[in-house]
Short mmCIF file of C-alpha atoms in Angstrom, two decimals:
data_model
loop_
_atom_site.label_atom_id
_atom_site.label_comp_id
_atom_site.label_asym_id
_atom_site.label_seq_id
_atom_site.Cartn_x
_atom_site.Cartn_y
_atom_site.Cartn_z
CA UNK H 983 -5.60 26.44 -54.86
CA UNK H 984 -3.40 23.39 -55.43
CA UNK H 985 -4.40 19.75 -55.18
CA UNK H 986 -2.02 17.09 -56.48
CA UNK H 987 -1.03 17.95 -60.04
CA UNK H 988 -4.09 20.15 -60.66
CA UNK H 989 -4.73 23.82 -60.01
CA UNK H 990 -8.32 23.99 -58.77
CA UNK H 991 -10.33 27.02 -59.84
CA UNK H 992 -11.75 28.87 -56.81
CA UNK H 993 -14.64 30.40 -58.79
CA UNK H 994 -16.63 30.31 -62.02
CA UNK H 995 -17.56 33.26 -64.22
CA UNK H 996 -21.00 33.50 -65.87
CA UNK H 997 -21.36 34.98 -69.32
CA UNK H 998 -25.03 35.62 -68.51
CA UNK H 999 -27.73 36.47 -71.01
CA UNK H 1000 -26.09 39.57 -72.47
CA UNK H 1001 -22.85 41.56 -72.38
CA UNK H 1002 -24.55 44.86 -73.34
CA UNK H 1003 -25.05 47.14 -70.33
CA UNK H 1004 -28.25 48.77 -71.63
CA UNK H 1005 -29.82 45.40 -72.46
CA UNK H 1006 -28.82 44.02 -69.07
CA UNK H 1007 -30.75 46.82 -67.35
CA UNK H 1008 -33.84 46.02 -69.42
CA UNK H 1009 -33.45 42.31 -68.65
CA UNK H 1010 -33.07 43.15 -64.96
CA UNK H 1011 -36.41 44.97 -64.95
CA UNK H 1012 -38.14 42.22 -66.94
CA UNK H 1013 -36.90 39.37 -64.75
CA UNK H 1014 -37.43 41.35 -61.55
CA UNK H 1015 -41.10 41.63 -62.56
CA UNK H 1016 -41.17 37.90 -63.37
CA UNK H 1017 -39.60 36.95 -60.03
CA UNK H 1018 -41.93 39.23 -58.02
CA UNK H 1019 -44.89 37.73 -59.89
CA UNK H 1020 -43.58 34.24 -59.08
CA UNK H 1021 -43.24 35.05 -55.37
CA UNK H 1022 -46.64 36.75 -55.12
CA UNK H 1023 -48.45 34.08 -57.17
CA UNK H 1024 -47.09 31.13 -55.22
CA UNK H 1025 -47.54 32.87 -51.86
CA UNK H 1026 -51.13 33.62 -52.84
CA UNK H 1027 -51.78 29.93 -53.49
CA UNK H 1028 -50.14 28.96 -50.19
CA UNK H 1029 -52.09 31.53 -48.16
CA UNK H 1030 -55.40 30.86 -49.94
CA UNK H 1031 -55.23 27.07 -49.53
CA UNK H 1032 -54.16 27.40 -45.89
CA UNK H 1033 -56.81 29.96 -44.90
CA UNK H 1034 -59.84 28.62 -46.81
CA UNK H 1035 -61.36 25.53 -45.19
CA UNK H 1036 -63.15 24.64 -48.45
CA UNK H 1037 -59.76 23.94 -49.99
CA UNK H 1038 -58.62 21.59 -47.24
CA UNK H 1039 -58.66 18.61 -49.61
CA UNK H 1040 -55.84 16.30 -50.78
CA UNK H 1041 -55.60 17.98 -54.20
CA UNK H 1042 -55.11 21.47 -52.76
CA UNK H 1043 -52.81 20.17 -50.05
CA UNK H 1044 -50.55 18.85 -52.84
CA UNK H 1045 -50.98 22.06 -54.82
CA UNK H 1046 -49.81 24.10 -51.83
CA UNK H 1047 -46.70 21.96 -51.56
CA UNK H 1048 -46.07 22.40 -55.28
CA UNK H 1049 -46.31 26.18 -54.78
CA UNK H 1050 -43.68 25.96 -52.00
CA UNK H 1051 -41.42 24.00 -54.35
CA UNK H 1052 -41.95 26.46 -57.23
CA UNK H 1053 -41.09 29.41 -55.01
CA UNK H 1054 -37.92 27.80 -53.65
CA UNK H 1055 -36.92 26.46 -57.08
CA UNK H 1056 -37.09 29.93 -58.64
CA UNK H 1057 -35.19 31.43 -55.71
CA UNK H 1058 -32.21 29.13 -56.35
CA UNK H 1059 -31.37 30.96 -59.59
CA UNK H 1060 -33.38 34.21 -59.97
CA UNK H 1061 -31.89 36.41 -57.19
CA UNK H 1062 -28.31 35.62 -58.29
CA UNK H 1063 -29.26 36.32 -61.91
CA UNK H 1064 -30.80 39.69 -60.94
CA UNK H 1065 -27.69 40.71 -58.98
CA UNK H 1066 -25.47 39.72 -61.91
CA UNK H 1067 -27.44 41.95 -64.29
CA UNK H 1068 -26.16 44.91 -62.23
CA UNK H 1069 -22.63 43.55 -61.75
CA UNK H 1070 -19.69 44.14 -64.03
CA UNK H 1071 -18.27 40.69 -63.31
CA UNK H 1072 -20.59 37.75 -62.77
CA UNK H 1073 -18.80 35.40 -60.36
CA UNK H 1074 -19.80 32.44 -58.24
CA UNK H 1075 -17.46 30.50 -55.96
CA UNK H 1076 -16.81 26.80 -56.53
CA UNK H 1077 -18.66 25.98 -53.29
CA UNK H 1078 -21.54 28.28 -54.29
CA UNK H 1079 -21.74 26.62 -57.68
CA UNK H 1080 -21.93 23.12 -56.18
CA UNK H 1081 -24.55 24.34 -53.68
CA UNK H 1082 -26.62 25.81 -56.51
CA UNK H 1083 -26.46 22.52 -58.41
CA UNK H 1084 -27.55 20.64 -55.29
CA UNK H 1085 -30.57 22.80 -54.49
CA UNK H 1086 -31.53 23.14 -58.16
CA UNK H 1087 -31.74 19.37 -58.63
CA UNK H 1088 -33.12 18.76 -55.13
CA UNK H 1089 -36.10 21.06 -55.74
CA UNK H 1090 -36.44 20.08 -59.41
CA UNK H 1091 -36.50 16.40 -58.47
CA UNK H 1092 -39.03 17.04 -55.72
CA UNK H 1093 -41.20 18.92 -58.23
CA UNK H 1094 -41.18 15.93 -60.59
CA UNK H 1095 -42.29 13.64 -57.76
CA UNK H 1096 -44.97 16.13 -56.62
CA UNK H 1097 -46.44 16.20 -60.13
CA UNK H 1098 -46.47 12.39 -60.11
CA UNK H 1099 -48.29 12.34 -56.76
CA UNK H 1100 -50.81 14.85 -58.11
CA UNK H 1101 -51.44 12.56 -61.09
CA UNK H 1102 -52.01 9.65 -58.68
CA UNK H 1103 -54.39 11.84 -56.67
CA UNK H 1104 -56.48 12.58 -59.78
CA UNK H 1105 -56.46 8.90 -60.78
CA UNK H 1106 -57.83 7.89 -57.38
CA UNK H 1107 -60.41 10.70 -57.43
CA UNK H 1108 -61.75 9.59 -60.82
CA UNK H 1109 -61.49 5.80 -60.48
CA UNK H 1110 -62.46 5.48 -56.79
CA UNK H 1111 -64.61 8.53 -55.99
CA UNK H 1112 -66.46 6.90 -53.08
CA UNK H 1113 -63.23 5.82 -51.41
CA UNK H 1114 -61.16 8.88 -52.37
CA UNK H 1115 -61.14 10.55 -48.94
CA UNK H 1116 -60.29 7.25 -47.27
CA UNK H 1117 -57.45 6.40 -49.65
CA UNK H 1118 -55.99 9.93 -49.81
CA UNK H 1119 -56.20 10.59 -46.07
CA UNK H 1120 -53.97 13.02 -44.20
CA UNK H 1121 -51.37 10.42 -43.31
CA UNK H 1122 -51.09 9.17 -46.89
CA UNK H 1123 -50.80 12.71 -48.30
CA UNK H 1124 -48.14 13.64 -45.75
CA UNK H 1125 -46.25 10.43 -46.52
CA UNK H 1126 -46.35 11.10 -50.26
CA UNK H 1127 -45.09 14.65 -49.72
CA UNK H 1128 -42.20 13.44 -47.54
CA UNK H 1129 -41.40 10.73 -50.11
CA UNK H 1130 -41.28 13.41 -52.84
CA UNK H 1131 -38.78 15.48 -50.87
CA UNK H 1132 -36.69 12.39 -50.12
CA UNK H 1133 -36.79 11.41 -53.80
CA UNK H 1134 -35.58 14.88 -54.80
CA UNK H 1135 -32.78 14.69 -52.22
CA UNK H 1136 -31.59 11.29 -53.46
CA UNK H 1137 -31.66 12.49 -57.07
CA UNK H 1138 -29.64 15.62 -56.19
CA UNK H 1139 -27.09 13.78 -54.08
CA UNK H 1140 -26.49 11.32 -56.92
CA UNK H 1141 -25.78 14.25 -59.27
CA UNK H 1142 -23.45 15.93 -56.81
CA UNK H 1143 -21.60 12.68 -56.05
CA UNK H 1144 -20.60 12.51 -59.72
CA UNK H 1145 -19.53 16.18 -59.83
CA UNK H 1146 -17.52 16.69 -56.61
CA UNK H 1147 -14.59 14.34 -57.41
CA UNK H 1148 -13.93 16.08 -60.76
CA UNK H 1149 -10.89 18.39 -61.06
CA UNK H 1150 -11.48 21.90 -62.40
CA UNK H 1151 -8.20 23.52 -63.41
CA UNK H 1152 -9.39 26.07 -66.01
CA UNK H 1153 -11.03 27.48 -68.03
CA UNK H 1154 -13.73 28.63 -65.63
CA UNK H 1155 -16.16 30.44 -67.97
CA UNK H 1156 -19.78 29.20 -67.86
CA UNK H 1157 -21.90 30.23 -70.83
CA UNK H 1158 -25.03 30.46 -68.71
CA UNK H 1159 -26.59 32.48 -65.89
CA UNK H 1160 -26.53 29.71 -63.26
CA UNK H 1161 -24.60 26.55 -62.46
CA UNK H 1162 -25.98 23.33 -63.89
CA UNK H 1163 -24.48 19.95 -64.54
CA UNK H 1164 -24.06 20.05 -68.37
CA UNK H 1165 -22.15 23.35 -68.46
CA UNK H 1166 -19.99 22.67 -65.39
CA UNK H 1167 -19.19 19.12 -66.50
CA UNK H 1168 -17.72 20.45 -69.75
CA UNK H 1169 -15.15 22.49 -67.76
CA UNK H 1170 -13.66 19.51 -65.93
CA UNK H 1171 -10.06 18.86 -66.97
CA UNK H 1172 -10.48 15.11 -67.23
CA UNK H 1173 -12.49 12.64 -69.30
CA UNK H 1174 -16.13 12.89 -68.21
CA UNK H 1175 -17.70 10.37 -70.60
CA UNK H 1176 -18.77 8.03 -67.80
CA UNK H 1177 -20.23 10.84 -65.68
CA UNK H 1178 -22.09 12.21 -68.69
CA UNK H 1179 -23.57 8.81 -69.46
CA UNK H 1180 -24.67 8.27 -65.85
CA UNK H 1181 -26.17 11.76 -65.54
CA UNK H 1182 -28.03 11.44 -68.85
CA UNK H 1183 -29.39 8.10 -67.63
CA UNK H 1184 -30.32 9.53 -64.22
CA UNK H 1185 -31.77 12.87 -65.31
CA UNK H 1186 -32.60 12.57 -69.00
CA UNK H 1187 -33.81 9.08 -69.84
CA UNK H 1188 -35.69 8.64 -66.55
CA UNK H 1189 -37.41 12.02 -66.97
CA UNK H 1190 -38.43 11.07 -70.52
CA UNK H 1191 -39.89 7.73 -69.38
CA UNK H 1192 -41.57 9.43 -66.39
CA UNK H 1193 -43.11 12.04 -68.69
CA UNK H 1194 -44.53 9.39 -71.02
CA UNK H 1195 -45.96 7.45 -68.06
CA UNK H 1196 -47.67 10.59 -66.76
CA UNK H 1197 -49.16 11.31 -70.18
CA UNK H 1198 -50.48 7.74 -70.30
CA UNK H 1199 -51.92 8.16 -66.79
CA UNK H 1200 -53.77 11.34 -67.71
CA UNK H 1201 -54.99 9.72 -70.93
CA UNK H 1202 -56.46 6.90 -68.85
CA UNK H 1203 -58.08 9.46 -66.53
CA UNK H 1204 -59.63 11.35 -69.46
CA UNK H 1205 -61.02 8.08 -70.87
CA UNK H 1206 -62.52 7.25 -67.46
CA UNK H 1207 -64.27 10.63 -67.43
CA UNK H 1208 -66.56 9.53 -70.26
CA UNK H 1209 -68.68 7.64 -67.76
CA UNK H 1210 -69.21 10.70 -65.53
CA UNK H 1211 -72.04 13.22 -65.68
CA UNK H 1212 -71.66 16.40 -67.74
CA UNK H 1213 -70.81 18.90 -64.99
CA UNK H 1214 -68.53 16.57 -63.03
CA UNK H 1215 -66.81 15.50 -66.25
CA UNK H 1216 -66.21 19.09 -67.32
CA UNK H 1217 -64.75 20.06 -63.93
CA UNK H 1218 -62.46 17.03 -63.73
CA UNK H 1219 -61.35 17.43 -67.35
CA UNK H 1220 -60.44 21.07 -66.70
CA UNK H 1221 -58.37 20.08 -63.66
CA UNK H 1222 -56.58 17.35 -65.59
CA UNK H 1223 -55.89 19.75 -68.46
CA UNK H 1224 -54.22 22.15 -66.01
CA UNK H 1225 -52.07 19.31 -64.71
CA UNK H 1226 -51.07 18.21 -68.21
CA UNK H 1227 -50.03 21.77 -69.13
CA UNK H 1228 -47.88 22.10 -66.01
CA UNK H 1229 -46.37 18.62 -66.46
CA UNK H 1230 -45.45 19.51 -70.05
CA UNK H 1231 -43.87 22.84 -69.01
CA UNK H 1232 -41.74 21.10 -66.39
CA UNK H 1233 -40.74 17.95 -68.26
CA UNK H 1234 -40.15 19.09 -71.85
CA UNK H 1235 -37.31 21.56 -71.01
CA UNK H 1236 -35.73 18.93 -68.74
CA UNK H 1237 -35.85 16.35 -71.50
CA UNK H 1238 -34.25 18.82 -73.92
CA UNK H 1239 -31.44 19.72 -71.49
CA UNK H 1240 -30.62 16.33 -69.99
CA UNK H 1241 -31.70 13.57 -72.40
CA UNK H 1242 -28.95 14.29 -74.95
CA UNK H 1243 -25.15 14.62 -75.07
CA UNK H 1244 -23.96 17.70 -73.16
CA UNK H 1245 -22.93 19.76 -76.16
CA UNK H 1246 -23.88 23.42 -76.44
CA UNK H 1247 -26.79 24.53 -78.66
CA UNK H 1248 -28.11 28.01 -79.41
CA UNK H 1249 -31.48 27.22 -77.77
CA UNK H 1250 -29.97 26.18 -74.43
CA UNK H 1251 -30.30 29.54 -72.66
CA UNK H 1252 -33.86 30.10 -73.85
CA UNK H 1253 -34.87 26.64 -72.60
CA UNK H 1254 -33.04 27.27 -69.32
CA UNK H 1255 -34.98 30.51 -68.83
CA UNK H 1256 -38.22 28.65 -69.48
CA UNK H 1257 -37.28 25.96 -66.97
CA UNK H 1258 -35.88 28.07 -64.14
CA UNK H 1259 -37.78 31.37 -64.36
CA UNK H 1260 -40.93 31.17 -66.46
CA UNK H 1261 -42.42 27.84 -65.33
CA UNK H 1262 -42.47 28.72 -61.59
CA UNK H 1263 -44.28 31.96 -62.53
CA UNK H 1264 -46.80 30.34 -64.87
CA UNK H 1265 -47.74 27.42 -62.61
CA UNK H 1266 -49.77 29.52 -60.11
CA UNK H 1267 -51.34 31.46 -62.99
CA UNK H 1268 -52.53 28.25 -64.62
CA UNK H 1269 -53.91 26.80 -61.39
CA UNK H 1270 -55.49 30.09 -60.27
CA UNK H 1271 -56.85 31.43 -63.57
CA UNK H 1272 -58.16 28.09 -64.88
CA UNK H 1273 -59.55 26.79 -61.59
CA UNK H 1274 -62.97 28.11 -60.54
CA UNK H 1275 -62.63 26.90 -56.95
CA UNK H 1276 -59.30 28.69 -56.57
CA UNK H 1277 -60.68 31.85 -58.17
CA UNK H 1278 -63.63 31.85 -55.77
CA UNK H 1279 -61.34 31.24 -52.79
CA UNK H 1280 -59.04 34.12 -53.80
CA UNK H 1281 -62.08 36.42 -54.06
CA UNK H 1282 -63.29 35.31 -50.62
CA UNK H 1283 -59.82 35.92 -49.22
CA UNK H 1284 -59.79 39.41 -50.72
CA UNK H 1285 -63.21 40.30 -49.30
CA UNK H 1286 -62.85 38.66 -45.89
CA UNK H 1287 -59.20 37.86 -45.07
CA UNK H 1288 -60.13 36.42 -41.69
CA UNK H 1289 -63.48 34.92 -42.54
CA UNK H 1290 -62.16 32.06 -44.67
CA UNK H 1291 -60.80 30.21 -41.64
CA UNK H 1292 -64.13 30.19 -39.88
CA UNK H 1293 -66.20 28.97 -42.83
#
């Protein structure tokens, strides 16, 4: 395809995780299990929170939305990766690559904002317990959720606006299993120093600052818990610990990938797997296995699938 003086590549080729056929089959089975676990785990949270009236609180409303985001976020990359494990040639069209970048950063950005809203929810619950239900009412929660989606959309559009004008005239080999900004940017046949600086500022530095602010917020919450009674303190501390673990799993890989110059390192694929595949699977496990209310609700759902709504 010709455009001006450049020959535009119609597609990109993934190198994937391995070139060995036997190993690719093993990886297919491993990541198929991971993806199925991700889908089942996040659907379980969504169904449990929706069906159990005891979980109709702001915290679980936000958790359900995080589960939706995790499920969609994993689906952006995992199905294509699984198909490629069984394909001789791993190809994605230029349009498909740009679409994958858009949805990847749209959902990833929304996830960052959701985690921030969940931190605010815990801060209100601990600092203003008597006014918590009033402050975090249905309208406020819905508004915060919409704002998170809008924030993710704006972040993604800003990334795509920097990528779309770039000419790609070869090579077209991506040393990864999905399209992301750092790898694709390196293939552009023009100077991308300005775009790299802007993307690092947008995705990397902001994520680093955001992560530090969230850690400070949870530190403040944990200090506030000292004035609470033993049982309430233990329950709130456990919830905050879950949030800190999830925040760390989401933010640390993003900081590694985006808060540095876009040069290739040997750890890049491992970190990408952690970010795109493992974190969406582990999030529901952390919230379900470490949360007594969620465990009890899942058991009630298993015993009486229809009874939860009427309780």
